[in-house]
């Protein structure tokens, strides 16, 4: 344990439970439903409303070997290729083997997927898949349908939910085991202000961290809160350098910031073409799957074309679909394009890559356990080893389903607990950044650690982030401190700074190009030295320590500070810090 906490008032109220789930996407709500069904007192905490997380924005669907002739082995093979040599094969095998039944249980919960004329689940293709294995709903509204079904099930089960609540930090007992969380409720419902949920099991299902970049497909709530909490609690994170930039995001102009409209890969799966301004297809001949190559390959190809032509976007051409197909198969995307003055029925869609999905996160084992006893992670906040260096399209919703069920099973099988939470012995709270630092961090990360990176760009980003980090400490230590006032915006930007520093530190250390980590100064993949994971932890004196594993496999997850049989034992601290 680091003992590091966000600066916040002491909890003024508390709830007791067996399990607290932080997040209300597919991972969080599936875990909560399974725990509650086993008779555990379960509390769901979510940053906005129950249906406002990243799951709702998922368009493409859920990948699983559900079609005739498809097998888990074929799904595994496609996942390993997309992961560029860094997938943990045991984790992938778990995903693809248990995935089909997990999808069927989701259907049993009430999710309605699109069907073919014969009544079977309609399946499509996306990048990196050699078969049609993507189950979708509402044409291109799969996430919205999954969210609807799970939210309804949670409400029918009368689970205790706390909405509009930002999680702050982990509580621990005298032995350093998880004992709950602190959180701040934003003036809604029966609770208000800072409080606590006391529970022996905490599941982080907080989603991604796309808001570290200026342009992202992630909703505004995706500020890396779960990863930051885990780091402060002493947990290990891994593979944070592998941020997937979705190749086809609706281009809204060079200065566009915040959440951008996604144009699902399923559009290419149904036959859309990537073209330049002259209408020439540029993916043909670059990969056997052309437009359906893995996302990192497509994003790089689009970026190269933009550099070659001196433009800020390319185009996705699906005019040949016709109006009826657009209206029936992709109504959400059609509406988004038309809302921005673009009609894909009659004109190509301007697109460019934008930050989309974190392949890395809080390091877990196959039962979702982190290196902090009692703390679990699931979904995009977690790093299970499934995604490797580049997530295969539509594996994320499946990962949430499969590992949520495994976490619930582990908790149900666990020993009873009768402790209470404490933050005794913690040092002075960590200084906060002012809210206006958010845009500064986003610009630093977009310039220095975006689609294309280099030693120089990453070094500049690291220096600029360290300046922000040091500035917070200097202001806090001044004779008349002028540090930021505790509040949601200050807590979010402080979390963004921490996860950004980890991402840049790992990206600087990985001196190769692999998957969605593209170093233009190190353009080749280096399996001899870098078919390894980078694992990062935060020390009590706020240093970031990096180590490299011996193989692409994760090895066992052990309590923080214990020797790891998969580690080299070499640490790589960041530059000197306050």
XYZ file of C-alpha atoms in Angstrom:
578
model
C 0.000 0.000 0.000
C 1.227 3.514 -0.786
C -0.960 5.366 1.680
C -1.433 8.094 -0.970
C -4.898 9.648 -1.071
C -6.633 12.394 -2.975
C -7.169 15.555 -0.965
C -10.791 15.287 0.148
C -12.986 15.854 3.207
C -13.462 12.970 5.626
C -16.460 10.726 4.836
C -19.658 12.068 6.359
C -21.798 8.984 5.795
C -21.282 5.288 5.086
C -22.938 2.171 3.703
C -22.070 -1.412 4.654
C -22.069 -4.133 2.003
C -20.453 -7.414 1.006
C -19.448 -6.121 -2.432
C -19.135 -2.685 -3.993
C -18.956 -2.414 -7.780
C -17.617 0.861 -9.194
C -18.991 1.332 -12.696
C -22.212 0.546 -14.521
C -21.129 -0.760 -17.908
C -21.326 -4.359 -19.062
C -18.505 -5.408 -16.710
C -19.815 -3.708 -13.601
C -23.489 -4.578 -13.909
C -22.819 -8.189 -14.882
C -20.601 -8.616 -11.814
C -23.178 -6.933 -9.589
C -26.041 -9.100 -10.845
C -24.063 -12.310 -10.348
C -22.981 -11.310 -6.826
C -26.497 -10.272 -5.835
C -27.935 -13.512 -7.231
C -25.576 -15.387 -4.894
C -27.049 -13.558 -1.926
C -24.301 -10.976 -1.390
C -25.267 -7.457 -0.332
C -24.112 -5.554 -3.411
C -23.799 -1.807 -3.965
C -23.265 -0.285 -7.426
C -21.538 3.094 -7.568
C -21.487 4.944 -10.867
C -20.105 8.318 -11.902
C -23.167 9.484 -13.812
C -26.476 7.703 -14.401
C -26.576 3.909 -14.593
C -26.676 3.940 -18.397
C -24.125 6.704 -19.033
C -20.905 4.692 -19.241
C -18.845 3.633 -22.253
C -20.893 0.473 -22.909
C -23.795 2.561 -24.160
C -21.627 4.008 -26.930
C -20.462 0.651 -28.320
C -21.728 0.289 -31.870
C -20.223 -2.802 -33.464
C -21.183 -5.665 -31.176
C -19.927 -8.656 -29.222
C -17.435 -11.083 -30.760
C -18.005 -14.770 -30.028
C -17.840 -18.066 -31.925
C -21.603 -18.362 -32.392
C -21.845 -18.961 -36.133
C -21.906 -22.214 -38.078
C -18.364 -23.425 -38.746
C -16.772 -20.964 -36.355
C -14.834 -22.232 -33.339
C -13.210 -20.782 -30.232
C -9.844 -21.814 -31.682
C -10.387 -19.642 -34.754
C -11.432 -16.753 -32.531
C -8.302 -17.327 -30.437
C -6.091 -17.302 -33.529
C -7.504 -13.961 -34.721
C -7.103 -12.463 -31.238
C -3.471 -13.551 -30.958
C -2.632 -12.059 -34.359
C -4.267 -8.734 -33.488
C -2.468 -8.660 -30.132
C 0.906 -8.566 -31.913
C 2.615 -11.206 -29.788
C 1.679 -9.839 -26.363
C -1.584 -11.625 -25.579
C -1.566 -13.997 -22.638
C -2.734 -17.140 -24.433
C -4.347 -18.664 -21.356
C -6.419 -15.519 -20.849
C -7.462 -15.493 -24.514
C -8.419 -19.160 -24.392
C -10.552 -18.446 -21.345
C -12.252 -15.577 -23.196
C -13.070 -17.411 -26.402
C -14.064 -20.694 -24.717
C -16.393 -19.188 -22.139
C -17.546 -16.363 -24.396
C -20.392 -18.014 -26.350
C -22.221 -19.157 -23.208
C -21.661 -15.767 -21.596
C -23.404 -14.139 -24.565
C -26.275 -16.605 -24.271
C -26.643 -15.738 -20.585
C -26.712 -12.061 -21.552
C -29.568 -12.875 -23.909
C -31.243 -14.679 -21.018
C -30.908 -11.484 -18.989
C -33.007 -9.721 -21.607
C -30.669 -8.389 -24.310
C -32.144 -8.613 -27.808
C -29.698 -9.135 -30.668
C -30.517 -8.726 -34.349
C -31.548 -11.967 -36.038
C -31.360 -13.381 -39.535
C -34.390 -14.541 -41.515
C -34.099 -18.049 -40.044
C -34.203 -16.701 -36.480
C -30.517 -17.227 -35.677
C -28.334 -14.396 -34.378
C -27.225 -12.170 -37.251
C -23.440 -11.930 -37.409
C -21.133 -9.465 -39.124
C -17.376 -9.018 -39.541
C -14.984 -6.420 -38.206
C -11.266 -5.764 -38.517
C -8.971 -8.698 -37.783
C -11.742 -11.312 -37.879
C -11.619 -13.983 -40.576
C -15.228 -14.956 -39.914
C -18.551 -13.250 -39.329
C -18.772 -13.533 -35.532
C -19.955 -10.119 -34.326
C -23.431 -10.211 -32.775
C -25.115 -6.799 -32.941
C -28.317 -5.111 -31.823
C -30.387 -2.304 -33.264
C -28.140 -2.363 -36.304
C -25.363 -0.276 -34.775
C -26.689 0.269 -31.235
C -25.387 -2.867 -29.540
C -24.024 -1.139 -26.458
C -27.240 0.767 -25.891
C -29.250 -2.462 -25.980
C -26.872 -4.301 -23.635
C -26.932 -1.359 -21.250
C -30.744 -1.225 -21.356
C -31.073 -4.918 -20.551
C -28.576 -4.873 -17.694
C -29.928 -1.660 -16.150
C -33.447 -3.090 -16.213
C -32.204 -6.289 -14.572
C -30.412 -4.291 -11.851
C -33.549 -2.297 -11.136
C -35.731 -5.399 -11.090
C -33.316 -6.985 -8.611
C -33.586 -3.813 -6.463
C -29.823 -3.488 -6.104
C -28.572 -0.595 -4.021
C -27.211 1.941 -6.519
C -25.422 5.226 -5.907
C -25.463 7.387 -9.037
C -23.604 10.630 -9.800
C -20.764 9.482 -7.574
C -17.028 9.828 -8.240
C -14.922 7.158 -6.546
C -11.978 8.641 -4.665
C -9.786 6.084 -2.925
C -9.561 2.559 -1.563
C -10.076 1.839 2.133
C -8.019 -0.913 3.743
C -8.058 -2.819 7.009
C -5.177 -3.217 9.465
C -3.651 -6.013 7.338
C -3.712 -3.945 4.145
C -6.661 -5.806 2.679
C -9.433 -4.031 0.788
C -12.162 -2.710 3.078
C -14.197 -0.447 0.801
C -13.997 2.898 -0.971
C -14.459 6.582 -0.397
C -16.614 8.458 -2.884
C -18.180 11.832 -3.520
C -21.840 12.077 -4.496
C -22.614 15.103 -6.613
C -25.725 16.429 -4.898
C -28.186 13.790 -6.042
C -30.301 11.202 -4.245
C -30.238 10.208 -0.605
C -26.476 10.771 -0.177
C -24.458 13.914 -0.732
C -20.804 14.869 -0.442
C -17.968 12.544 0.556
C -18.927 9.191 2.047
C -17.750 5.589 2.214
C -18.927 2.146 1.236
C -17.459 -0.439 3.602
C -17.023 -3.794 1.866
C -14.408 -6.578 1.759
C -14.569 -6.803 -2.033
C -14.233 -3.865 -4.416
C -14.634 -4.328 -8.173
C -13.265 -1.558 -10.369
C -15.282 -1.433 -13.592
C -14.700 2.251 -14.259
C -13.997 2.039 -17.985
C -11.239 3.763 -19.875
C -9.096 6.879 -19.835
C -9.682 8.330 -23.300
C -10.060 11.822 -21.881
C -6.272 12.070 -21.497
C -6.332 12.981 -25.217
C -7.941 15.979 -26.873
C -10.096 13.910 -29.235
C -11.577 10.567 -28.208
C -14.595 8.356 -28.712
C -14.874 7.998 -24.924
C -17.551 9.846 -22.931
C -16.510 12.719 -20.630
C -16.557 10.415 -17.569
C -13.608 8.349 -18.915
C -10.881 10.064 -16.903
C -8.899 7.030 -15.722
C -10.291 7.155 -12.182
C -10.041 3.396 -11.617
C -6.434 3.117 -12.775
C -5.456 6.134 -10.666
C -7.200 4.730 -7.573
C -5.481 1.372 -8.061
C -2.067 3.013 -8.394
C -2.557 5.041 -5.224
C -3.661 1.828 -3.476
C -0.403 0.123 -4.472
C -1.752 -2.079 -7.272
C 0.241 -2.832 -10.401
C -0.820 -1.626 -13.843
C 0.420 -2.989 -17.133
C 0.502 -2.201 -20.862
C -0.748 1.373 -20.488
C 1.315 2.420 -23.508
C -1.044 0.458 -25.770
C -3.863 2.905 -26.451
C -5.914 1.931 -29.456
C -6.830 4.773 -31.772
C -9.994 3.892 -33.680
C -9.254 4.367 -37.396
C -12.638 5.754 -38.434
C -13.903 8.567 -36.245
C -16.029 11.277 -37.842
C -13.706 14.199 -38.585
C -15.234 17.399 -37.190
C -12.331 19.748 -37.870
C -8.725 20.175 -36.781
C -9.667 21.868 -33.514
C -12.352 19.410 -32.456
C -11.958 18.267 -28.851
C -13.761 15.960 -26.441
C -15.960 13.018 -27.416
C -16.136 12.494 -31.178
C -18.719 10.398 -33.125
C -17.545 6.885 -33.907
C -18.068 5.274 -37.315
C -18.150 1.590 -36.434
C -15.759 -0.900 -37.933
C -18.870 -2.871 -38.859
C -19.404 -0.345 -41.675
C -16.177 -1.638 -43.210
C -17.275 -5.148 -42.283
C -20.270 -4.691 -44.558
C -18.099 -3.495 -47.447
C -17.245 0.194 -47.059
C -13.939 1.362 -48.552
C -11.221 3.639 -47.220
C -10.266 6.171 -49.898
C -8.272 9.356 -50.347
C -9.666 12.593 -51.755
C -9.399 11.245 -55.323
C -11.442 8.158 -54.426
C -8.479 5.742 -54.543
C -8.577 2.808 -52.115
C -5.292 2.692 -50.200
C -5.688 -0.430 -48.030
C -5.720 -2.845 -50.962
C -2.314 -4.535 -51.144
C -1.273 -3.359 -47.676
C -2.841 -6.312 -45.852
C -4.620 -9.526 -46.825
C -7.817 -8.222 -45.182
C -7.527 -4.736 -46.758
C -9.970 -2.445 -44.885
C -10.574 -5.228 -42.359
C -6.974 -5.462 -41.179
C -6.476 -5.113 -37.397
C -7.128 -1.607 -36.135
C -3.532 -0.643 -35.476
C -2.616 -1.416 -39.086
C -5.571 0.549 -40.472
C -4.954 3.532 -38.159
C -1.304 3.649 -39.215
C -2.220 3.423 -42.904
C -4.696 6.296 -42.580
C -2.125 8.397 -40.717
C 0.518 7.707 -43.378
C -1.909 8.754 -46.120
C -2.713 11.950 -44.219
C 1.019 12.697 -43.922
C 1.605 11.840 -47.592
C -1.186 14.092 -48.847
C -0.742 16.826 -46.249
C -4.346 16.521 -45.116
C -6.058 16.070 -41.765
C -8.431 13.282 -42.728
C -9.207 10.518 -45.211
C -12.622 9.198 -46.288
C -14.845 6.178 -45.751
C -16.957 5.511 -48.810
C -20.174 3.509 -48.379
C -22.378 5.217 -50.933
C -22.926 1.869 -52.610
C -24.890 0.691 -49.540
C -27.883 2.758 -50.605
C -30.361 4.556 -48.368
C -32.266 1.462 -47.228
C -29.190 -0.338 -45.893
C -27.926 2.783 -44.142
C -31.290 3.336 -42.480
C -31.741 -0.271 -41.369
C -28.216 -1.425 -40.560
C -26.537 1.776 -39.354
C -29.254 4.187 -38.202
C -27.185 5.626 -35.318
C -24.177 6.427 -37.503
C -26.405 7.796 -40.254
C -28.078 10.158 -37.796
C -24.739 11.296 -36.334
C -23.295 12.038 -39.774
C -26.377 13.948 -40.902
C -26.378 15.932 -37.642
C -22.949 17.206 -38.691
C -23.973 17.999 -42.262
C -22.696 14.830 -43.935
C -24.938 12.388 -45.795
C -23.140 9.032 -46.196
C -25.804 7.891 -48.669
C -24.563 10.446 -51.187
C -21.013 11.387 -50.108
C -17.921 9.810 -48.507
C -17.515 10.306 -44.756
C -14.451 12.306 -43.625
C -12.651 10.264 -40.962
C -9.458 10.310 -38.897
C -8.118 8.236 -35.981
C -8.985 9.206 -32.388
C -8.221 7.679 -28.980
C -10.609 4.811 -28.405
C -9.644 1.942 -26.100
C -7.004 1.226 -23.480
C -5.606 -2.258 -24.020
C -3.742 -1.971 -20.710
C -4.908 -1.198 -17.200
C -4.878 -2.642 -13.697
C -3.069 -5.984 -13.852
C -5.280 -8.957 -12.949
C -5.234 -12.729 -12.983
C -7.854 -14.935 -14.638
C -10.270 -14.331 -11.767
C -9.984 -10.567 -11.921
C -7.813 -10.291 -8.799
C -5.301 -7.447 -8.607
C -2.122 -7.289 -6.540
C -4.106 -5.710 -3.669
C -6.049 -8.400 -1.763
C -9.798 -7.918 -2.148
C -9.475 -5.452 -5.037
C -10.702 -6.671 -8.435
C -10.760 -5.040 -11.863
C -12.920 -5.843 -14.875
C -13.550 -4.399 -18.317
C -11.496 -1.638 -19.894
C -9.945 -0.569 -16.578
C -8.354 -4.024 -16.281
C -5.417 -5.633 -18.033
C -6.200 -9.352 -18.160
C -3.683 -10.121 -20.906
C -6.465 -10.719 -23.444
C -5.775 -7.728 -25.692
C -1.994 -7.742 -25.850
C -0.647 -4.809 -27.826
C -3.846 -4.203 -29.770
C -7.451 -5.175 -28.994
C -9.270 -7.290 -31.555
C -12.509 -5.578 -32.555
C -15.540 -6.310 -30.346
C -13.580 -8.407 -27.843
C -14.075 -5.742 -25.169
C -17.751 -6.353 -24.418
C -17.035 -10.082 -24.355
C -14.143 -9.565 -21.935
C -16.476 -7.656 -19.626
C -19.006 -10.491 -19.657
C -16.582 -13.379 -19.179
C -14.364 -11.893 -16.483
C -17.290 -10.374 -14.594
C -18.682 -13.858 -14.085
C -15.268 -15.121 -12.989
C -14.905 -12.308 -10.453
C -18.339 -12.995 -8.998
C -17.485 -16.694 -8.666
C -14.238 -15.872 -6.874
C -15.960 -13.527 -4.430
C -18.730 -16.028 -3.696
C -16.112 -18.679 -2.934
C -14.114 -16.325 -0.708
C -13.882 -16.176 3.072
C -16.289 -14.012 5.136
C -15.079 -10.634 6.418
C -15.908 -8.680 9.552
C -13.513 -5.750 9.403
C -14.057 -2.047 8.825
C -12.351 0.475 6.599
C -9.540 2.725 7.673
C -7.102 5.159 6.186
C -4.978 5.384 9.314
C -1.284 5.918 8.817
C -1.655 7.678 5.461
C 0.723 10.547 4.715
C -0.379 14.048 3.752
C -2.968 13.923 0.967
C -1.719 14.265 -2.578
C -1.990 17.861 -3.889
C -4.675 18.512 -6.475
C -4.366 20.194 -9.854
C -6.645 23.078 -10.829
C -9.435 22.099 -13.266
C -7.980 24.257 -16.051
C -5.009 21.853 -16.242
C -7.242 19.318 -17.978
C -6.924 20.853 -21.445
C -3.185 21.323 -20.882
C -2.736 17.610 -20.153
C -4.826 16.669 -23.189
C -2.757 18.830 -25.516
C 0.503 17.475 -24.069
C -0.660 13.883 -24.561
C -2.057 14.443 -28.052
C 1.189 16.070 -29.242
C 3.589 13.742 -27.498
C 1.896 10.359 -27.088
C -0.763 10.200 -29.800
C -0.987 7.893 -32.808
C 2.674 8.495 -33.705
C 5.328 8.790 -30.991
C 9.077 9.257 -30.798
C 11.769 9.518 -28.151
C 11.763 13.303 -28.572
C 7.988 13.748 -28.429
C 7.696 11.480 -25.401
C 10.565 13.213 -23.604
C 8.880 16.579 -24.105
C 5.578 15.162 -22.875
C 7.273 13.664 -19.809
C 8.956 16.975 -18.968
C 5.734 18.939 -19.339
C 3.757 16.477 -17.227
C 6.463 16.549 -14.550
C 6.266 20.347 -14.522
C 2.554 20.085 -13.720
C 3.265 17.450 -11.082
C 5.959 19.555 -9.402
C 3.888 22.701 -9.606
C 1.122 21.091 -7.560
C 3.626 20.234 -4.812
C 5.223 23.678 -4.852
C 1.861 25.406 -4.526
C 0.847 23.073 -1.707
C 4.119 23.761 0.126
C 4.021 27.548 -0.238
C 3.669 29.813 2.800
C 0.160 30.648 1.591
C -0.950 27.520 -0.278
C -3.036 28.144 -3.387
C -3.653 24.542 -4.371
C -6.898 23.529 -6.065
C -10.084 23.265 -4.049
C -11.247 19.648 -3.608
C -14.042 18.873 -6.027
C -14.966 16.659 -8.963
C -13.059 18.625 -11.621
C -9.888 18.847 -9.539
C -10.026 15.151 -8.635
C -10.559 14.167 -12.282
C -7.663 16.211 -13.606
C -5.395 14.889 -10.842
C -6.303 11.363 -11.941
C -5.652 12.291 -15.574
C -2.178 13.537 -14.704
C -1.255 10.341 -12.875
C -2.383 7.980 -15.655
C -0.763 10.214 -18.280
C 2.574 10.061 -16.462
C 2.374 6.257 -16.350
C 1.437 6.001 -20.030
C 4.308 8.240 -21.127
C 6.822 6.495 -18.850
C 5.907 3.108 -20.348
C 5.878 4.446 -23.919
C 9.371 5.907 -23.439
C 10.658 2.617 -22.077
C 9.212 0.475 -24.920
C 11.745 1.154 -27.657
C 9.982 -0.552 -30.541
C 6.804 -0.378 -32.607
C 4.220 -2.990 -31.663
C 0.465 -3.051 -32.091
C -1.013 0.346 -31.325
C 2.279 1.653 -29.871
C 3.903 3.355 -32.878
C 7.406 4.785 -32.421
C 8.533 6.395 -35.663
C 12.099 6.467 -34.323
C 11.885 2.711 -33.584
C 9.748 1.483 -36.511
C 10.446 -2.242 -36.180
C 8.951 -4.828 -33.844
C 11.623 -6.302 -31.562
C 10.470 -9.674 -30.210
C 13.839 -10.572 -28.710
C 13.836 -7.649 -26.299
C 10.255 -6.438 -26.189
C 7.903 -9.388 -26.382
C 7.393 -8.520 -22.743
C 4.975 -6.575 -20.578
C 5.857 -3.393 -18.741
C 4.441 -3.338 -15.223
C 4.232 -0.082 -13.294
C 3.525 0.707 -9.665
C 3.502 3.850 -7.551
C 5.735 3.908 -4.479
C 4.834 5.607 -1.168
C 7.215 8.446 -2.064
C 5.277 8.910 -5.328
C 7.888 7.469 -7.698
C 6.767 5.445 -10.687
C 8.710 2.176 -10.862
C 8.722 0.116 -14.069
C 9.734 -3.490 -14.514
C 9.713 -5.769 -17.508
C 8.364 -9.322 -17.429
C 10.362 -12.261 -18.750
C 7.708 -13.472 -21.190
C 4.465 -12.396 -22.839
C 2.578 -14.361 -20.165
C 1.556 -12.404 -17.072
C 2.547 -14.940 -14.458
C 0.733 -15.110 -11.119
C -0.696 -11.985 -9.569
C 0.735 -11.629 -6.068
C 0.212 -9.051 -3.313
C 2.062 -5.797 -3.954
C 5.673 -5.957 -2.852
C 5.933 -9.736 -3.174
C 8.499 -11.172 -5.610
C 7.013 -11.902 -9.035
C 8.332 -15.010 -10.741
C 7.666 -13.402 -14.144
C 9.644 -10.251 -13.405
C 13.209 -9.415 -14.263
C 13.738 -7.708 -10.923
C 14.978 -4.582 -12.701
C 13.244 -1.328 -11.910
C 13.159 1.813 -13.993
C 12.194 4.821 -11.899
C 10.969 7.971 -13.550
C 12.989 11.184 -13.233
C 13.468 12.536 -9.732
C 10.221 13.740 -8.176
C 9.146 15.760 -5.174
